[in-house]
Coordinates of C-alpha atoms in Angstrom, one line a residue:
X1 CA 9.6 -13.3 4.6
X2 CA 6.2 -13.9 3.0
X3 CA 5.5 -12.7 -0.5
X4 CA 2.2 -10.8 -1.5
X5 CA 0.7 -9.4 -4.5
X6 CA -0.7 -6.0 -5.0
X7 CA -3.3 -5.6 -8.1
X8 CA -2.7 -1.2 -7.8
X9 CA -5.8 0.1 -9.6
X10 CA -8.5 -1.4 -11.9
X11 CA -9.5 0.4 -15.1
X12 CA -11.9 -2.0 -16.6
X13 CA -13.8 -5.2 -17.3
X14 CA -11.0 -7.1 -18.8
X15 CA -8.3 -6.0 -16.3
X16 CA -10.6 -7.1 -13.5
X17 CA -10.4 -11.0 -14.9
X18 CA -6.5 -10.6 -15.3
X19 CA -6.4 -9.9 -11.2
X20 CA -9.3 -12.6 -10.2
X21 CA -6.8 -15.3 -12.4
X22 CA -3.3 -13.7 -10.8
X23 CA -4.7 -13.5 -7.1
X24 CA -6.1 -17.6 -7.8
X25 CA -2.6 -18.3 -9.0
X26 CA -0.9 -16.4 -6.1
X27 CA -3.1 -18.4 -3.6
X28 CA -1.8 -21.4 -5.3
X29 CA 1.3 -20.6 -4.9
X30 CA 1.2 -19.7 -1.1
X31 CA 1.4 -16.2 -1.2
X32 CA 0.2 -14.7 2.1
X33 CA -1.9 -11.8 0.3
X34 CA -3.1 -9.6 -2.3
X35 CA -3.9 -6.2 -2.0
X36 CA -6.1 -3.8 -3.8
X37 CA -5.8 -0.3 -4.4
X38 CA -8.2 3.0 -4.9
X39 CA -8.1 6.3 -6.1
X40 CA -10.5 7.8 -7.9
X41 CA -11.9 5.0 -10.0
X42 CA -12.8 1.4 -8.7
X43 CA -13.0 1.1 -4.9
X44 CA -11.2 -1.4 -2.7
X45 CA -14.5 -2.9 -0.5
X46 CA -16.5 -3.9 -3.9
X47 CA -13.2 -5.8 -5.4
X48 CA -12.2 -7.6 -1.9
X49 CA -15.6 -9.0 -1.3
X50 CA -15.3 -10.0 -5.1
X51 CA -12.0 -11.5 -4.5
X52 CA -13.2 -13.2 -1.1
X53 CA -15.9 -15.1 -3.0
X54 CA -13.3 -16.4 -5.4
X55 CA -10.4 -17.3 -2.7
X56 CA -10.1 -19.4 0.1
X57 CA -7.0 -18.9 1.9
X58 CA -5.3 -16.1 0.7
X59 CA -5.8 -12.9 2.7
X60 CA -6.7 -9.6 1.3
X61 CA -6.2 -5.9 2.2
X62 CA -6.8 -2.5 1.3
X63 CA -3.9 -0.8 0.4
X64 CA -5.1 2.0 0.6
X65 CA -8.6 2.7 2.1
X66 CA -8.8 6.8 1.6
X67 CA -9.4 8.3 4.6
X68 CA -11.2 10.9 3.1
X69 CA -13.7 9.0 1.5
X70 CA -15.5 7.7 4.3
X71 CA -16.4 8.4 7.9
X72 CA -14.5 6.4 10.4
X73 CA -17.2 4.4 11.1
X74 CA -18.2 3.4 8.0
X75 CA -15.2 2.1 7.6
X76 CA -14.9 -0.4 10.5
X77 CA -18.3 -1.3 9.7
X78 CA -16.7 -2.2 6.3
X79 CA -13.1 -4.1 7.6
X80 CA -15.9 -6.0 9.8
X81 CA -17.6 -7.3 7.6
X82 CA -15.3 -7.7 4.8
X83 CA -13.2 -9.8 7.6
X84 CA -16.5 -11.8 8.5
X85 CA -17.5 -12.8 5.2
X86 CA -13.8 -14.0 4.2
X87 CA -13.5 -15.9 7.7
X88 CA -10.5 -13.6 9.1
X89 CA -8.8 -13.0 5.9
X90 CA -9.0 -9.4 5.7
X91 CA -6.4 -6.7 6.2
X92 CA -7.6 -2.7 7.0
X93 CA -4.6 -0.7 4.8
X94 CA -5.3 2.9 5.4
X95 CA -3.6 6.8 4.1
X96 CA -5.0 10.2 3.9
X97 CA -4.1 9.9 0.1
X98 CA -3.2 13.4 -1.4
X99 CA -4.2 16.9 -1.5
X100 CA -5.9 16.8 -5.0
X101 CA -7.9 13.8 -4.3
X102 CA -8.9 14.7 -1.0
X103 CA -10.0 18.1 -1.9
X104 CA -10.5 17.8 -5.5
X105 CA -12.3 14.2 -5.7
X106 CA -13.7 14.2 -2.0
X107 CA -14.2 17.6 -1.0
X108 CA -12.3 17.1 2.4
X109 CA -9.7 19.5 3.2
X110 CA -5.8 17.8 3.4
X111 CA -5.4 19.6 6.7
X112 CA -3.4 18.1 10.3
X113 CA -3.3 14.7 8.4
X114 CA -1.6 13.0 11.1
X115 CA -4.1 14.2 13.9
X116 CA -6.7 13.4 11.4
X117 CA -5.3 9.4 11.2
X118 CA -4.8 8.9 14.9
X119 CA -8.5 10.2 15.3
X120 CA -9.4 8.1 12.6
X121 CA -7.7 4.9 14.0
X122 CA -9.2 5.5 17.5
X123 CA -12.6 5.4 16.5
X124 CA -12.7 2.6 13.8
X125 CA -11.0 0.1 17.0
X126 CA -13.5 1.2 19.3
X127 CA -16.2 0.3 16.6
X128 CA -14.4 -3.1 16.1
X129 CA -14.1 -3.7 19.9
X130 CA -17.8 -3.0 19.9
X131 CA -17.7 -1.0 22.1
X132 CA -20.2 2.2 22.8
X133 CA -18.8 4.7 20.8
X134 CA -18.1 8.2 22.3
X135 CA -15.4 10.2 20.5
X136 CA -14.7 13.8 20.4
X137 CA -12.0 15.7 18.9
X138 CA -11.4 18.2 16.8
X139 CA -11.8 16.0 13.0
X140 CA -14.7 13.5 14.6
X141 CA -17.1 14.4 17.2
X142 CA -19.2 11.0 18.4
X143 CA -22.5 11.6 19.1
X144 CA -22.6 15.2 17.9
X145 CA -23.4 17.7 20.5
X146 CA -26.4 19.1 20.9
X147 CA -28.3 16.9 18.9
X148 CA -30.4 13.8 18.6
X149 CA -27.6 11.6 18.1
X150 CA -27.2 8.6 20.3
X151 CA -23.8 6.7 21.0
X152 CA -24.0 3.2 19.4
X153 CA -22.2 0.5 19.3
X154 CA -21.5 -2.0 16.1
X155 CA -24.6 -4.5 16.0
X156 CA -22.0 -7.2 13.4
X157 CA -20.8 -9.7 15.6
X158 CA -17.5 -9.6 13.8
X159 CA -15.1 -12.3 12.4
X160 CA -12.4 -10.6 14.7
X161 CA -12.2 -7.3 16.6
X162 CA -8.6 -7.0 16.5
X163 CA -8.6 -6.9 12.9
X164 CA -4.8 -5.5 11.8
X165 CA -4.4 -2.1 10.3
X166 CA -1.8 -0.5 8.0
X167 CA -0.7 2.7 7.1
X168 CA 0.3 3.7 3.9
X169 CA 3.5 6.5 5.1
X170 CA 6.5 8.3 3.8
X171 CA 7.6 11.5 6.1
X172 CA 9.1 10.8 9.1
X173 CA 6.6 12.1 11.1
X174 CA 3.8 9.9 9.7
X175 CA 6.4 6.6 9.7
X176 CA 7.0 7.5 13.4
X177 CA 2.9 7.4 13.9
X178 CA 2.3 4.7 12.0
X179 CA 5.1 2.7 14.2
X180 CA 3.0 4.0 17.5
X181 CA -0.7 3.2 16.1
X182 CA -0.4 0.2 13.5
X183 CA 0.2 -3.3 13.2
X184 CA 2.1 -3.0 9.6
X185 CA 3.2 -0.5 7.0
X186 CA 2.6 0.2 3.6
X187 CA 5.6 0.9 1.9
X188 CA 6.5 2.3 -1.6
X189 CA 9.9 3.1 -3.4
X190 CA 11.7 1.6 -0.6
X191 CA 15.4 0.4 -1.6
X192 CA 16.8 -2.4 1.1
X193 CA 20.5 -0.3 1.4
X194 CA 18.2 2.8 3.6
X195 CA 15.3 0.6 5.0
X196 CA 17.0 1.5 8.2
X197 CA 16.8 4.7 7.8
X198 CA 12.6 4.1 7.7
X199 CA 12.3 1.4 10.2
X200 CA 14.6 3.2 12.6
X201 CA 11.3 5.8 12.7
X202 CA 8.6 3.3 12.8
X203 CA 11.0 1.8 15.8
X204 CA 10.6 5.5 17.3
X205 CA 7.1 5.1 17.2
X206 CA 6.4 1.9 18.7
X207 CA 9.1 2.7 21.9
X208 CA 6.6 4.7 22.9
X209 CA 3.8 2.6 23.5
X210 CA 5.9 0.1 24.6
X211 CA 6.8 -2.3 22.0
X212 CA 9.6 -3.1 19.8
X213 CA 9.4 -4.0 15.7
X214 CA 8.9 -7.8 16.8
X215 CA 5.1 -8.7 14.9
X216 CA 5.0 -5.4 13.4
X217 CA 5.0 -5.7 9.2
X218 CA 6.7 -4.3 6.9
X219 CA 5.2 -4.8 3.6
X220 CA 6.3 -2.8 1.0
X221 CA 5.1 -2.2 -2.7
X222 CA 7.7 -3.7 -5.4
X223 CA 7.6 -3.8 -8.8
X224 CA 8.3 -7.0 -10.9
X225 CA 9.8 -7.6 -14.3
X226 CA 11.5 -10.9 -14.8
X227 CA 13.7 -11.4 -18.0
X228 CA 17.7 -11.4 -19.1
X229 CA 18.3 -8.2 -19.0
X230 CA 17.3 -6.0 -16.3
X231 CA 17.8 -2.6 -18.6
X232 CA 14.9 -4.0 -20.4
X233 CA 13.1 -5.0 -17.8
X234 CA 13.9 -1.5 -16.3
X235 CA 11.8 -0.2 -19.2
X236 CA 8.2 -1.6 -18.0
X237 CA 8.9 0.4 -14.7
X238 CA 9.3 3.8 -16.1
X239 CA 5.8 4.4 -16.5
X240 CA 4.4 3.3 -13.1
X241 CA 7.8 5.2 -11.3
X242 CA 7.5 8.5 -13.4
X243 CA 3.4 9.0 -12.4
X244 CA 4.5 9.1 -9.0
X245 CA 7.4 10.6 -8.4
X246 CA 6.1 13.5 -11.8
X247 CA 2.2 13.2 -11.0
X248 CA 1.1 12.3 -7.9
X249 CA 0.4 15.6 -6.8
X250 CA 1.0 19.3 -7.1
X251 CA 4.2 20.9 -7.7
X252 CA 4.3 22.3 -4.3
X253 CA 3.3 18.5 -2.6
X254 CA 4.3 15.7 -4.3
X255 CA 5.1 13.1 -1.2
X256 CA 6.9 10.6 -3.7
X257 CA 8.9 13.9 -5.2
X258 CA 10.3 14.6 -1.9
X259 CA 11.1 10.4 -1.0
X260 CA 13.1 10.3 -4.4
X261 CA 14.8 13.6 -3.4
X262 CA 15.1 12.2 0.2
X263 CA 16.9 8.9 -1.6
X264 CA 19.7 11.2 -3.4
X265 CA 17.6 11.3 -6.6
X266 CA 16.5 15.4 -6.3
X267 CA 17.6 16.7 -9.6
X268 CA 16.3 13.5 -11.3
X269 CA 13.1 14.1 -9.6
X270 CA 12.6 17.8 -10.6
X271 CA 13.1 16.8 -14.0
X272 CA 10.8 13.6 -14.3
X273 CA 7.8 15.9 -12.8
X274 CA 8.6 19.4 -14.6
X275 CA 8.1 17.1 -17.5
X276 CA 4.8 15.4 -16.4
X277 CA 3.5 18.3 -15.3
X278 CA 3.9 19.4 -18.5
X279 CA 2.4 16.4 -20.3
X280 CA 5.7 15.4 -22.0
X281 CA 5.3 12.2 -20.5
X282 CA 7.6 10.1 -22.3
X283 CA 10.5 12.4 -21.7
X284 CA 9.6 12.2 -17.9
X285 CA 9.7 8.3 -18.5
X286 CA 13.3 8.4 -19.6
X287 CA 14.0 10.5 -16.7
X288 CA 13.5 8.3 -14.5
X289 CA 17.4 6.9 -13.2
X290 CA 17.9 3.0 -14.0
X291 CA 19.7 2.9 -10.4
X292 CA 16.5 4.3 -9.3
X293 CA 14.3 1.4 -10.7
X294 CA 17.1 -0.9 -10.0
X295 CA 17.1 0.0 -6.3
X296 CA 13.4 -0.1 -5.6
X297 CA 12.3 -3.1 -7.6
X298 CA 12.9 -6.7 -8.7
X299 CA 14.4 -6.6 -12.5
X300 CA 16.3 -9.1 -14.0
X301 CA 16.6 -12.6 -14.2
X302 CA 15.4 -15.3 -11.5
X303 CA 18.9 -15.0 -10.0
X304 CA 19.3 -11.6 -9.8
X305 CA 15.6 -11.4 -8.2
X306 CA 16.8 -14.2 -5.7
X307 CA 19.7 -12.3 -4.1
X308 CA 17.4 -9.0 -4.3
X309 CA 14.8 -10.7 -2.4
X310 CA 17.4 -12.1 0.6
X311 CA 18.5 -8.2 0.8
X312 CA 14.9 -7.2 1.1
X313 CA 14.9 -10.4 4.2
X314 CA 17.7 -9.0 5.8
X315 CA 16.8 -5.6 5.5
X316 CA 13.5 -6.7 7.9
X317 CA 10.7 -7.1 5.5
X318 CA 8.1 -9.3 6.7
X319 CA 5.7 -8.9 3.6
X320 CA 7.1 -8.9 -0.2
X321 CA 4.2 -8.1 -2.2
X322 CA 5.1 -7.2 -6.2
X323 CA 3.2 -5.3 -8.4
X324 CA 3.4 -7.2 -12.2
X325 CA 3.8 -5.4 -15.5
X326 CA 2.5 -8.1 -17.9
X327 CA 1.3 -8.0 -21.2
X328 CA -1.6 -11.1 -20.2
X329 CA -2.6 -13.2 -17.8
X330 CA -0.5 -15.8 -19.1
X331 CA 2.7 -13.6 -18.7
X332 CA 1.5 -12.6 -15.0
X333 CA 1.1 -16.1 -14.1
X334 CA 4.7 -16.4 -15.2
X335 CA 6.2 -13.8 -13.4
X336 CA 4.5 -15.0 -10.6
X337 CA 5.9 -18.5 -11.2
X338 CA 9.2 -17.0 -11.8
X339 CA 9.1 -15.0 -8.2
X340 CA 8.2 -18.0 -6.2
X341 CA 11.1 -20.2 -8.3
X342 CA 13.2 -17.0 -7.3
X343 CA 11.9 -17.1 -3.3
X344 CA 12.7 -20.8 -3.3
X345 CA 16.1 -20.4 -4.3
X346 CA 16.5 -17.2 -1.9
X347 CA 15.6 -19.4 0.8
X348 CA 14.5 -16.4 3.1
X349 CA 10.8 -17.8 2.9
X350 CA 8.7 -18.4 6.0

């Protein structure tokens, strides 16, 4: 198992030097790569070329790209030359995001996602492969008909063209499609007890193009907090679990809502997001189950986070990467310390 480090989102000036000095320290310490997210606020591209300029070996990915936001194209012509200018360092994560942001932020309608992100995935590899791009379907239609438009192909001679993409997925459906069309998967909330129950799905997927779980990664999202006692530890987690499972989304979708409810934690869920949706964000904080937070993250001391990362091993994740809750960069560095003492001892390392 390799270990990774995902950065989430970036509010501002000062938070952006935190991640440049915690991605430097993860390179040091052999991590295999940092991710950065996007929402509605800094974009992925601008802060992986950022971090490309400031690395050398580590690789980086979007995690997650918003299908949405861009046209396919745009976006291979993007992983191309993000992945040219780092030297093959990059890795394309991808999702269809949400409802609100798709339709609220983006003005794209969250309809047929998963027909949307095979489309989607079938024309950014043909634009990597460079070849002559011809593509219609019901989402993309490559040249448009009827029109000027010509078929091109990319002009970038890339770093690679088989550059490896990731989806970010949670129903069954999507894990099923995201074992058939990608190379890894983008995982969140996931406990190592029922990873079975997920890869079984992605396993589904890849059957039926002919290949088995062997190179495929699973990389999920975990949070971090070392220290003596994992209730306290426990505590920095609240926050991060409650926005999801309470605010990512309406009411009526909420994909983390339904993975929580999906885990046994239903009535816990309605609770944390009847009180975020609601604003009364502290009570949906201390809603949020210990087990829950126990079971989908890395609390405790260097021991504990030892024996939690040889369950994640055995479980068959390929890719670790740990989201840190720290005060400064000096505590990050830390934690990050602490996690590779904690792999070391583990002994489930690549």
């Amino acid at each position: 198992m390799r270990l990774g480090l995902n950065l989430g989102y970036w509010a501002n000036a000062d938070q952006a030097k935190r991640n440049l000095a915690l991605v430097q320290e993860a390179e040091r310490l052999g991590f295999s790569v940092a991710w950065a997210a996007e929402a509605y606020g800094s974009d992925n591209p601008t802060t992986l070329a950022w971090l490309a300029a400031q690395t050398s070996t580590i690789e980086l990915g979007s995690a997650i790209m918003q299908i949405p936001a861009r046209q396919p194209a745009m976006t291979a012509m993007t992983a191309a030359t993000l992945d040219t200018l780092s030297e093959g360092r990059f890795r394309l994560g991808l999702g269809v995001s949400g409802p609100q942001v798709s339709e609220g932020w983006y003005g794209v309608a969250f309809d047929k996602p998963l027909a949307r992100t095979r489309e989607y995935i079938d024309v950014v590899r043909k634009v990597l492969s460079r070849k002559t791009v011809e593509h219609s379907g019901p989402t993309y239609q490559l040249p448009l008909p009827g029109g000027p438009g010509k078929a091109l192909k990319l002009s970038l001679h890339p770093y690679r063209t088989d550059i490896p993409i990731y989806l970010a997925s949670i129903g069954p459906k999507n894990l099923e499609l995201t074992g058939e069309l990608a190379d890894g998967w983008l995982a969140i909330f996931l406990e190592p007890e029922s990873a079975h129950e997920h890869l079984d799905l992605i396993a589904k997927g890849r059957a039926k193009v002919g290949k088995t779980l062997d190179g495929f990664d699973v990389a999920p999202s975990v949070p971090l907090v070392i220290g003596p006692e994992p209730e306290t530890c426990a505590e920095l987690v609240r926050g991060y679990a409650s926005l999801y499972i309470g605010g990512m989304g309406s009411k009526e979708q909420n994909f983390y809502n339904r993975l929580a409810t999906r885990m046994g934690y239903g009535e816990a869920a309605d609770a944390i997001q009847d009180h975020f949706l609601n604003k009364r964000y502290r009570e949906a904080m201390a809603a949020v189950p210990f087990e829950f937070i126990d079971r989908t993250s890395l609390i405790g001391p260097v021991e504990k986070v030892a024996e939690r990362l040889t369950a994640y091993a055995e479980a068959g994740v390929t890719t670790l990467s740990v989201s840190v809750f720290d005060s400064d960069i000096e505590d990050g560095v830390a934690t990050l310390r602490g996690l590779a003492d904690a792999m070391e001892r583990s002994g489930v390392g690549e």
